[in-house]
CSV table of C-alpha atoms in Angstrom, one decimal:
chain,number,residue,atom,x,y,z
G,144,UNK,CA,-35.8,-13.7,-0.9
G,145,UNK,CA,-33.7,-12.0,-3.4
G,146,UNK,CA,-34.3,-8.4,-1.7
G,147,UNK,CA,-32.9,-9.8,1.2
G,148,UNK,CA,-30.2,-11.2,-0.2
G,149,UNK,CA,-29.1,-8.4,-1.9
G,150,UNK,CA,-29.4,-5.9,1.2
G,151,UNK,CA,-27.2,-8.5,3.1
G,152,UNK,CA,-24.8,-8.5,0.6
G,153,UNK,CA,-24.8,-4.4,0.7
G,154,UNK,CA,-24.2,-4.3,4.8
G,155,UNK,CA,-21.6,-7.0,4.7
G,156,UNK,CA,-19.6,-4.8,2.2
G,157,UNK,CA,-20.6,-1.8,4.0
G,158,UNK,CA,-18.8,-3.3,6.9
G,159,UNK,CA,-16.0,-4.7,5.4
G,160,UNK,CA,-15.3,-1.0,3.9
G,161,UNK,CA,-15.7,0.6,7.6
G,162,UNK,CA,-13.3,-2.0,8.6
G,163,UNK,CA,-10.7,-0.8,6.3
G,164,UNK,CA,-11.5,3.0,6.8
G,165,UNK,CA,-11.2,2.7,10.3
G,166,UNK,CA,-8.0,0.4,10.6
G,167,UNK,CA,-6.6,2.6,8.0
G,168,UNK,CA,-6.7,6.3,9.8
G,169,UNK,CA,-6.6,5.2,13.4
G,170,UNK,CA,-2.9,4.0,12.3
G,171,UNK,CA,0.5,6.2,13.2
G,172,UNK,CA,3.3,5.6,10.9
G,173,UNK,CA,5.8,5.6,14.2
G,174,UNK,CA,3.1,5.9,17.4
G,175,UNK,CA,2.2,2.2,17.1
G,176,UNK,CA,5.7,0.7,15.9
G,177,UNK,CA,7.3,-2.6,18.0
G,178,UNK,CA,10.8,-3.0,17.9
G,179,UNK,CA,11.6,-6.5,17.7
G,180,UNK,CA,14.4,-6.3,20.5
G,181,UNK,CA,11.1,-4.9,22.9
G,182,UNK,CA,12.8,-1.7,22.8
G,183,UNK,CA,10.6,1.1,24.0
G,184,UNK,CA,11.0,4.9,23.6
G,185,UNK,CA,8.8,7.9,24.9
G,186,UNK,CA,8.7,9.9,21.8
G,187,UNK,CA,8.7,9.6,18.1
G,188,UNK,CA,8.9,11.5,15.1
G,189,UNK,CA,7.5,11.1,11.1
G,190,UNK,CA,10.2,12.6,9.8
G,191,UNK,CA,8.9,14.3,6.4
G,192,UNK,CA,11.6,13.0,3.9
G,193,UNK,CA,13.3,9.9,2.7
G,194,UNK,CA,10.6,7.6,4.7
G,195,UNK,CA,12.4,7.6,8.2
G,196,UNK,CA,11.5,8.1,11.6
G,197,UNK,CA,13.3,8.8,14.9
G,198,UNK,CA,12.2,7.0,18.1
G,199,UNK,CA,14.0,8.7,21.4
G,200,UNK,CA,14.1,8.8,25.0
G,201,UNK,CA,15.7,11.7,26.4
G,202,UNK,CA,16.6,12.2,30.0
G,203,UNK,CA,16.7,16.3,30.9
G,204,UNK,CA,19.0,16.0,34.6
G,205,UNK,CA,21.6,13.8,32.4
G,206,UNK,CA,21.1,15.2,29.3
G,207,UNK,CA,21.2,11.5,28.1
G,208,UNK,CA,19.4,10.7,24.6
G,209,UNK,CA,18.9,7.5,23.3
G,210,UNK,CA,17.7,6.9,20.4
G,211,UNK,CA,16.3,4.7,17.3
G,212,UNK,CA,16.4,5.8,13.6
G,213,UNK,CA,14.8,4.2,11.3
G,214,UNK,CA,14.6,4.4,7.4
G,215,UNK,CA,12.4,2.3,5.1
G,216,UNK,CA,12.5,1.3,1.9
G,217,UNK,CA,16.1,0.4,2.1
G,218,UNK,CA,18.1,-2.0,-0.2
G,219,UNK,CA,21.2,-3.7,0.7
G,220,UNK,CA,23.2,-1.4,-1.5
G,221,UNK,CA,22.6,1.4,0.5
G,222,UNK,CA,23.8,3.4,3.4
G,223,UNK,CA,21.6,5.6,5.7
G,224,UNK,CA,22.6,7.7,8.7
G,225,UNK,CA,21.0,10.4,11.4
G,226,UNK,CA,23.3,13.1,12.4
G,227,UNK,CA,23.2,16.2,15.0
G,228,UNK,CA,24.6,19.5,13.8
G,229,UNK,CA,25.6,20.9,17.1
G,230,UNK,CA,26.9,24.4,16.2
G,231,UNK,CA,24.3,25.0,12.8
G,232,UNK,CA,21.8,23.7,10.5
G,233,UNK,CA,22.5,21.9,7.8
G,234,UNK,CA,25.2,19.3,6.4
G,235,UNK,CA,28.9,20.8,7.2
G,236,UNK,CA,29.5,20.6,11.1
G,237,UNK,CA,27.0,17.4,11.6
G,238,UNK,CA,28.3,14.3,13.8
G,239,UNK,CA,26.4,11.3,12.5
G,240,UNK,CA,25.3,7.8,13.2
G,241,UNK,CA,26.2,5.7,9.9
G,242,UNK,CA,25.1,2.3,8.8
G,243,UNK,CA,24.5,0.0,6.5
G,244,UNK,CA,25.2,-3.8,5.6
G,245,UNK,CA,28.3,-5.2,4.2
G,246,UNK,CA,28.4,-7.5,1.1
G,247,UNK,CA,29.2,-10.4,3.8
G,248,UNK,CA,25.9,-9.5,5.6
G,249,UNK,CA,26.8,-8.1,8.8
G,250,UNK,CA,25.4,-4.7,9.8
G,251,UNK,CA,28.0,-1.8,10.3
G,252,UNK,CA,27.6,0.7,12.5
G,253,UNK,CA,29.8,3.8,13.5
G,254,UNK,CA,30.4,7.7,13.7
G,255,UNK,CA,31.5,9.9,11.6
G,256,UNK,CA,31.6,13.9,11.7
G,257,UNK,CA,31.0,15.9,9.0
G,258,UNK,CA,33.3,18.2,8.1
G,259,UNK,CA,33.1,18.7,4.2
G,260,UNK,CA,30.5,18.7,1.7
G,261,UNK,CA,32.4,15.8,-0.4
G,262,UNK,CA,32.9,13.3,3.2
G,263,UNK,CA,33.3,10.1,2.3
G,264,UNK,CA,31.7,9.3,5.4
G,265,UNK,CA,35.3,8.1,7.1
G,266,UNK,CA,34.7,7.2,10.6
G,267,UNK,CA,35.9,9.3,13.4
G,268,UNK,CA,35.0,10.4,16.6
G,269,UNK,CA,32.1,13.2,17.5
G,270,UNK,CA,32.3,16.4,19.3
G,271,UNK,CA,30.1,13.9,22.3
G,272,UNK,CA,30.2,10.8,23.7
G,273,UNK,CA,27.9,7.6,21.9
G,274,UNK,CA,27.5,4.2,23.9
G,275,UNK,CA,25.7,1.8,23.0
G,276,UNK,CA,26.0,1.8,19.2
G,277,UNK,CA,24.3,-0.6,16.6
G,278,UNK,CA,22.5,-1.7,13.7
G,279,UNK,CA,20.0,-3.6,12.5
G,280,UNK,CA,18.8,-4.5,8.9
G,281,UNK,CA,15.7,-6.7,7.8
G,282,UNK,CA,12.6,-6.5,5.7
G,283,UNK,CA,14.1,-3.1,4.0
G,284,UNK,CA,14.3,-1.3,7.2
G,285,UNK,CA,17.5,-0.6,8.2
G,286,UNK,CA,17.2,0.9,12.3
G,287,UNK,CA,20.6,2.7,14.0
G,288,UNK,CA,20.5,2.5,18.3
G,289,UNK,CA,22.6,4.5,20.2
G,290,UNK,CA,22.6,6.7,23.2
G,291,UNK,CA,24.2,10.3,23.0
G,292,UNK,CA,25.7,12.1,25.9
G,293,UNK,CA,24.6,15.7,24.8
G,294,UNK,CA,25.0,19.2,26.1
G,295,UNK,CA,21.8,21.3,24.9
G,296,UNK,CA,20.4,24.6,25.1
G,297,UNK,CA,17.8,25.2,28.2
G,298,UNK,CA,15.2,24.7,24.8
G,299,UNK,CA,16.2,21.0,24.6
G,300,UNK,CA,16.0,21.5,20.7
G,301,UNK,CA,18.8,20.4,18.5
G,302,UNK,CA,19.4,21.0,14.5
G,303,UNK,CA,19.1,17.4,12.9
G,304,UNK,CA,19.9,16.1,9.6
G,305,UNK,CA,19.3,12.2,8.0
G,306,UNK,CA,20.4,11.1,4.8
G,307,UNK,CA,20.6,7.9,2.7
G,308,UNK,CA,23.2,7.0,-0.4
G,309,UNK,CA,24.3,4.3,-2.4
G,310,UNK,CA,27.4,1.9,-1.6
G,311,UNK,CA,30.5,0.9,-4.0
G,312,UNK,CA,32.5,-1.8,-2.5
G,313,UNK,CA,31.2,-1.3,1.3
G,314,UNK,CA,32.4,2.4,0.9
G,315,UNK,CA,29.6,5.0,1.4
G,316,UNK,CA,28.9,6.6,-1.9
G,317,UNK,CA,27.8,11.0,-2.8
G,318,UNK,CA,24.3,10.5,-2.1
G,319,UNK,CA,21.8,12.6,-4.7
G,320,UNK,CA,22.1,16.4,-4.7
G,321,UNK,CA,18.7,17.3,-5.3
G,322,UNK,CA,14.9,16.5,-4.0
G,323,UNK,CA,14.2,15.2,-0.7
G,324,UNK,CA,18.1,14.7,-0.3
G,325,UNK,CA,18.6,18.2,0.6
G,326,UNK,CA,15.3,18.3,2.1
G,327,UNK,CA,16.1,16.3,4.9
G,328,UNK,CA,17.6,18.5,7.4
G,329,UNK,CA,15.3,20.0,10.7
G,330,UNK,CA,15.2,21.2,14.2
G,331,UNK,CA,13.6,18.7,16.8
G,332,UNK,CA,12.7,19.6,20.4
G,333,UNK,CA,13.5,16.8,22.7
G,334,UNK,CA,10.8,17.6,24.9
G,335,UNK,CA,7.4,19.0,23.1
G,336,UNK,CA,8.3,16.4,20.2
G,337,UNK,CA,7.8,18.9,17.7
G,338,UNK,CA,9.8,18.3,14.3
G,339,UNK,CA,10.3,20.9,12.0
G,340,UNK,CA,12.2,21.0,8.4
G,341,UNK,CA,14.1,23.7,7.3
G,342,UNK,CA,12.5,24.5,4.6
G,343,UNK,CA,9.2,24.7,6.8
G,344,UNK,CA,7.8,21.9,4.5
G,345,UNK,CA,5.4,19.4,6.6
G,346,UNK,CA,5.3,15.5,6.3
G,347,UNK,CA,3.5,16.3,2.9
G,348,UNK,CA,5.6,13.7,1.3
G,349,UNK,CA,4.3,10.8,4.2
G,350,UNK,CA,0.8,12.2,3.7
G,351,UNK,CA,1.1,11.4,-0.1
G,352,UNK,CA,2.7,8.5,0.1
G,353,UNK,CA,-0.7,7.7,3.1
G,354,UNK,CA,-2.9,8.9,0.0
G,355,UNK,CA,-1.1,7.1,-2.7
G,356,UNK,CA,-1.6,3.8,-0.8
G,357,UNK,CA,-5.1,4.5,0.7
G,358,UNK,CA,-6.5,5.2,-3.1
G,359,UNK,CA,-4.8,2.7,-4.7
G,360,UNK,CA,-5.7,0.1,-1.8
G,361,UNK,CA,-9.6,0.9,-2.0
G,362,UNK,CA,-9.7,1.2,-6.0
G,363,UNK,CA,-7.8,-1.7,-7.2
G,364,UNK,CA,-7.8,-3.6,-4.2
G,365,UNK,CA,-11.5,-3.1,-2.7
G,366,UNK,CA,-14.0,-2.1,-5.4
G,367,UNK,CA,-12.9,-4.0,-8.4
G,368,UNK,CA,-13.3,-7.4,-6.8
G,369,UNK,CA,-16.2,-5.6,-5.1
G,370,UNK,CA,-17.8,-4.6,-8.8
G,371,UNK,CA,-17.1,-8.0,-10.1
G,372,UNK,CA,-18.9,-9.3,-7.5
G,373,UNK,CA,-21.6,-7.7,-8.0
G,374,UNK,CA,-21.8,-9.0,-11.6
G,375,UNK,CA,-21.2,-12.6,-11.2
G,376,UNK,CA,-23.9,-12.9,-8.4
G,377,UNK,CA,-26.4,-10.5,-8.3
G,378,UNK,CA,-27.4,-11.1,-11.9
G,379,UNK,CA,-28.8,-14.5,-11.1
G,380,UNK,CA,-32.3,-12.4,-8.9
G,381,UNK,CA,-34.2,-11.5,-12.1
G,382,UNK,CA,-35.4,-8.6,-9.5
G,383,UNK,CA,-31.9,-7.3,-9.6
G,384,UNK,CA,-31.7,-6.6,-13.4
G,385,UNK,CA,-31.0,-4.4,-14.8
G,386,UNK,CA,-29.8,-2.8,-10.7
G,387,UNK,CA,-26.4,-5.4,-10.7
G,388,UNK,CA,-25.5,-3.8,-13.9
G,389,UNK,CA,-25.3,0.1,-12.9
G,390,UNK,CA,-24.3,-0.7,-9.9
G,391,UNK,CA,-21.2,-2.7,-11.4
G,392,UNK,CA,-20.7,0.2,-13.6
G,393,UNK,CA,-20.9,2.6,-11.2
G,394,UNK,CA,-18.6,0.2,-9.0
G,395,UNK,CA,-15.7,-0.5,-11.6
G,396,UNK,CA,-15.5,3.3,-12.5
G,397,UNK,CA,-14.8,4.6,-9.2
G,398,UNK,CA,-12.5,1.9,-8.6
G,399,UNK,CA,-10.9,3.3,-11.8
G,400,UNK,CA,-10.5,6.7,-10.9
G,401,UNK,CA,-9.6,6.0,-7.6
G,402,UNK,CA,-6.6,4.1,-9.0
G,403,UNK,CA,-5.8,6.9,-11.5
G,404,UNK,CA,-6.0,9.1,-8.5
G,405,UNK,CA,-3.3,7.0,-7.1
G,406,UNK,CA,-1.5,6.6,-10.4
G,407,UNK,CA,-1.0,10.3,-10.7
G,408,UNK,CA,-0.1,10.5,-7.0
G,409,UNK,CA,2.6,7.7,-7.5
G,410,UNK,CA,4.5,9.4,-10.2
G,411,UNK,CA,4.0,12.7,-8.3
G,412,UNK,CA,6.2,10.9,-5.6
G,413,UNK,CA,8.2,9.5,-8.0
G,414,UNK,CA,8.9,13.1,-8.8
G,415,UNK,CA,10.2,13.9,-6.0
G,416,UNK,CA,12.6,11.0,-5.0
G,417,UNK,CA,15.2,11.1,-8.0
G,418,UNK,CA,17.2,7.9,-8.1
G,419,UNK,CA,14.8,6.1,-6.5
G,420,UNK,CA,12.9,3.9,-9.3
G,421,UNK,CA,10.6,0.7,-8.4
G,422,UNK,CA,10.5,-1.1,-11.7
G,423,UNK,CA,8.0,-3.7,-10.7
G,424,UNK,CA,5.6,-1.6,-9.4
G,425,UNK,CA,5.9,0.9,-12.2
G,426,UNK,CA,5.1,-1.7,-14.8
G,427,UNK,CA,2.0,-2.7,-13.2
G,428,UNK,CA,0.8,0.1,-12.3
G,429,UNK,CA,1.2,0.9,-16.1
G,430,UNK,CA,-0.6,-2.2,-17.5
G,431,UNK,CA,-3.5,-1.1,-14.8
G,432,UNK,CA,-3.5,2.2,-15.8
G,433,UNK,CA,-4.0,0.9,-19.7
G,434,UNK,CA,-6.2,-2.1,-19.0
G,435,UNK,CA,-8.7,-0.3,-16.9
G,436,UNK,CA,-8.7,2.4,-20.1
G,437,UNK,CA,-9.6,-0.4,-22.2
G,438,UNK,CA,-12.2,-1.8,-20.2
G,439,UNK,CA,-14.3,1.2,-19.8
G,440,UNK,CA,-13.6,1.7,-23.4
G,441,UNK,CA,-15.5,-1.7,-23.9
G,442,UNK,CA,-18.6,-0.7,-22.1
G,443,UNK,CA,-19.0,1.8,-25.4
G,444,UNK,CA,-18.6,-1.1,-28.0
G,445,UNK,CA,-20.7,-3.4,-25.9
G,446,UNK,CA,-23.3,-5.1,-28.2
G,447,UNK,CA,-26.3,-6.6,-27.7
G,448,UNK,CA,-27.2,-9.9,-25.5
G,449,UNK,CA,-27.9,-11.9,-29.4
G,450,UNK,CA,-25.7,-10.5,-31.3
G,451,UNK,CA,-23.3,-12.6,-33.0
G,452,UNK,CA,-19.8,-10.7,-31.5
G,453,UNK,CA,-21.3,-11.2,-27.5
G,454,UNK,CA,-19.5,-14.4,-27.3
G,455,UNK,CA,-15.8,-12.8,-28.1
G,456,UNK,CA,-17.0,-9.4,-26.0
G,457,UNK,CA,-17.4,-11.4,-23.2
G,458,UNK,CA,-14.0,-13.0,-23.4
G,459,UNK,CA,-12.6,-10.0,-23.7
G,460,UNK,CA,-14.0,-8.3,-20.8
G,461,UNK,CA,-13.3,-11.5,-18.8
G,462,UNK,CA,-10.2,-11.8,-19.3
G,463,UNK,CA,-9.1,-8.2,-18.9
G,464,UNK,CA,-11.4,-8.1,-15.4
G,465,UNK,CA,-9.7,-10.6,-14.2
G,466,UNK,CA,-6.9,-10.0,-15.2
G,467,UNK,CA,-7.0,-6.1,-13.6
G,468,UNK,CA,-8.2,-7.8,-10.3
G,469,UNK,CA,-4.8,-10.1,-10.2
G,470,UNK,CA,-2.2,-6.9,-11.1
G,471,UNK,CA,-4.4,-5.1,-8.8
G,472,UNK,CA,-3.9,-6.9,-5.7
G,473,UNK,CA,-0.4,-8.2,-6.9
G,474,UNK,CA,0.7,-4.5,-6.9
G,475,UNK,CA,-0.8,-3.1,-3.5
G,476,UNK,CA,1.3,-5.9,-2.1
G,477,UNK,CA,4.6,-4.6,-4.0
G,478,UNK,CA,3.4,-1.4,-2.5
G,479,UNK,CA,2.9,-2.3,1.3
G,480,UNK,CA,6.7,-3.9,0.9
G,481,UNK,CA,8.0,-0.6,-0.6
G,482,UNK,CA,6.5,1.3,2.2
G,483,UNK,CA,7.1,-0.8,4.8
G,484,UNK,CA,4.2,0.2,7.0
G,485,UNK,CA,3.1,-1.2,10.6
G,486,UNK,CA,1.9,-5.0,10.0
G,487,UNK,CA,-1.6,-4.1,10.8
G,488,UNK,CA,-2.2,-2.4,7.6
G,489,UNK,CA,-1.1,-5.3,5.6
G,490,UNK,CA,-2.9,-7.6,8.2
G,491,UNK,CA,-6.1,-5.1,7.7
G,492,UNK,CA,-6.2,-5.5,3.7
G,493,UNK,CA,-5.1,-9.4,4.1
G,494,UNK,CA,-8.4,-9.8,6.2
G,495,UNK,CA,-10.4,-7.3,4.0
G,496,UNK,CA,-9.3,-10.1,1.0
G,497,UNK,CA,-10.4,-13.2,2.9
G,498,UNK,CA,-13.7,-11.6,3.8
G,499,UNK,CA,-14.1,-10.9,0.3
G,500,UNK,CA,-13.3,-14.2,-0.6
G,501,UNK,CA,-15.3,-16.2,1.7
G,502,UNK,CA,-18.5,-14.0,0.6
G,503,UNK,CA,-17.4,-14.7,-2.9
G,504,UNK,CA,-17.5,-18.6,-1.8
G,505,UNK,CA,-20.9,-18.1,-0.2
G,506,UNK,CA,-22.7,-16.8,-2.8
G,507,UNK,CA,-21.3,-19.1,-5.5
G,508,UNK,CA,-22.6,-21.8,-3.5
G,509,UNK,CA,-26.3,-19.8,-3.4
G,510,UNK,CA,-26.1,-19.3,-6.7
G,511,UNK,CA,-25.2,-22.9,-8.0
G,512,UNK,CA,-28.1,-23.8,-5.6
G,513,UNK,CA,-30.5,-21.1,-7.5
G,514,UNK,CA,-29.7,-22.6,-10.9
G,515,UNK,CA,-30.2,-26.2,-9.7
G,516,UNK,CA,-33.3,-25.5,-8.7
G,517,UNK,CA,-34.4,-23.1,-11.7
G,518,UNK,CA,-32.7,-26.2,-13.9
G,519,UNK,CA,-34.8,-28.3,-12.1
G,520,UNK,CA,-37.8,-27.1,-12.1
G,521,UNK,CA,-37.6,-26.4,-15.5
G,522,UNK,CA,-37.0,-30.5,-16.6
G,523,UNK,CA,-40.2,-31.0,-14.7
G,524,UNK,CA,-42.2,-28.3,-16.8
G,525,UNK,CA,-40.9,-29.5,-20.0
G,526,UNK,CA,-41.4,-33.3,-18.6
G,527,UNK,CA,-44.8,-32.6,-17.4
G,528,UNK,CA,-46.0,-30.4,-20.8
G,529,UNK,CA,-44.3,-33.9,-22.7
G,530,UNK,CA,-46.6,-36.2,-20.8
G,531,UNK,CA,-49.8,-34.1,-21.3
G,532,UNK,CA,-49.2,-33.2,-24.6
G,533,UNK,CA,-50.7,-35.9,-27.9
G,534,UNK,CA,-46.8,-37.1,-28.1
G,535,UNK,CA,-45.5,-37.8,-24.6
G,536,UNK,CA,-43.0,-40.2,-25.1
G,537,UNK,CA,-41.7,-38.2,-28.4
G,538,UNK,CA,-41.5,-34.5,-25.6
G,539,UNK,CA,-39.3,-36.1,-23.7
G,540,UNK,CA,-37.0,-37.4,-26.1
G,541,UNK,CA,-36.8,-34.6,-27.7
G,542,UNK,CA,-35.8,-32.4,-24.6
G,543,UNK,CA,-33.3,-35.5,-23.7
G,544,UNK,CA,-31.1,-34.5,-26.9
């Protein structure tokens, strides 16, 4: 019975981490996104700086674009806006789509053409006609619509540039002169979909930011509560000792280095987005960081099951395990709402917790059961060995207190 309870416990977990694997790769950061207002577009782009994407529809006989540009991670003190540069690449010369939200909470949306590198962003007609112009701002997204009246090349490809910056007073503001900031400038061909930056670069920041969330996700989110676990309930099959121990080890250690895997990929990203700072998410990722340190530290200065210092060991690795298992999945939540990814991926690591959970629940209840029993059964030797032995009466008094 324990075997089999063990190997059922090993393929649940084995599924539950296919689960995630799969929900997690088969996702597109723009492919699968749903505008609320049912908007659809043909095309979309992962645009490889400042977390935005473009969504467009473009119609070759009328040279009409419309389009949907969406950046992420967006606070209500900031402005963001996409722009065409129809005569060269870069900044000077583009005609862009500006928003961002007032202090009163309305949305403002409007065109502006570039025509210095210190713009204040004062609104003014483009060199082409825009309909349909607006803004939207909610859960840190902020998303620009608007339909362009365009005359392109027989390549359908146009120079494109995006940028985001802070606000004083519901006044656009310089945005920051370095990093991703002057990164954020491409060609886009209307028709093939293809993107390309200036610089050449590829979406390598969006593929670290994929990594960042993916380690950090299956480390402290997955295999710690996994490991511990492991401990709390496989321990009770004496046919599992000393097997629940390494494999809690072995367990608690990858989900370590899979989170300082992600720690050092965080604070390369952080690297790269001056200006940008998530306080929160910092500090727990920190205080992960040092209380995972500390806890494989412990394993080295772990004594022995009757010595005298077990007791306060054990408090100590309790409360720090648990204590990494809360910060843990406190912290991939702070970093799904930084990221602002599709609502299946929080949805996916939402349904990879309760699963964990309700396993948890199960076998709390098998092993309350187990020690019943063993409790049980024991009462009845000691009872029994009382009755049998030359002082019955005195056997059973004795075990009573």
């Amino acid at each position: 019975m324990d075997r089999s309870t063990a190997r059922y416990m090993v393929m649940i977990l084995g599924i539950l981490l296919s689960l995630f694997f799969s929900t997690t790769f088969a996702q597109s950061s723009c492919a699968n996104y749903n505008f609320a207002s049912n908007k659809v577009f043909s095309s979309c782009s992962d645009l490889p700086y400042l977390d935005s994407y473009l969504h467009w529809t473009y119609n070759p006989s009328s040279q009409s674009l419309q389009i949907a540009f969406r950046k992420t991670g967006m606070s209500s003190s900031r402005w963001a806006a996409w722009a065409i540069n129809p005569i060269s690449q870069g900044m000077v010369g583009s005609q862009a789509l500006v928003a961002f939200q007032k202090s009163d909470g309305t949305v403002r949306a409007y065109t502006s053409p570039i025509t210095s590198y210190q713009t204040g962003l004062q609104e003014g007609d483009l060199s082409f006609p825009v309909s349909d112009l607006s803004a939207t701002y909610s859960n840190n997204e902020i998303i620009i619509f608007a339909t362009l009246k365009l005359q392109i090349n027989s390549s359908s490809t146009l120079n494109q540039v995006w940028q985001e910056g802070p606000l004083s007073n519901d006044n656009p503001g310089m945005h920051t002169t370095s990093g991703p900031n002057v990164q954020s400038m491409g060609t886009l061909n209307l028709l093939s979909g293809e993107s390309k930056a200036t610089s050449g670069a590829s979406n390598s920041k969006t593929k670290y930011k994929n990594v960042h969330g993916v380690l950090n996700a299956v480390g402290w989110g997955i295999l710690m509560p996994l490991g511990a676990i492991i401990a709390r309930y496989m321990k009770v099959f004496p046919s599992a000792d000393p097997a629940w121990f390494y494999l809690h080890i072995t367990c608690q250690s990858s989900a370590y280095i899979l989170g300082v895997a992600g720690f050092g990929t965080g604070l390369h990203l952080g690297s790269q987005s001056p200006g940008v700072t998530y306080t929160v998410h910092r500090g727990i990722a920190i205080a992960l960081f040092s209380l995972g340190l500390l806890q494989l530290s412990a394993l080295l200065m772990r004594p022995k099951k009757d010595h005298k210092w077990r007791t306060y060991w054990n408090f100590y690795h309790y409360s720090f395990g648990y204590g990494i298992l809360i910060l843990g999945i406190i912290n991939i939540f702070k970093g799904l709402d930084i990221l602002s990814p599709e609502k299946k991926w929080k949805h996916a690591y939402i349904g990879i917790l309760v699963s964990l959970a309700c396993l948890a629940v199960i076998l709390e209840v098998i092993t309350w059961c187990i020690v019943l029993r063993r409790k049980k059964s024991a009462n009845a030797n000691k009872l029994s060995h009382g009755l049998n032995g030359t002082n019955g009466v005195n056997g059973v008094n004795g075990y009573g207190a």
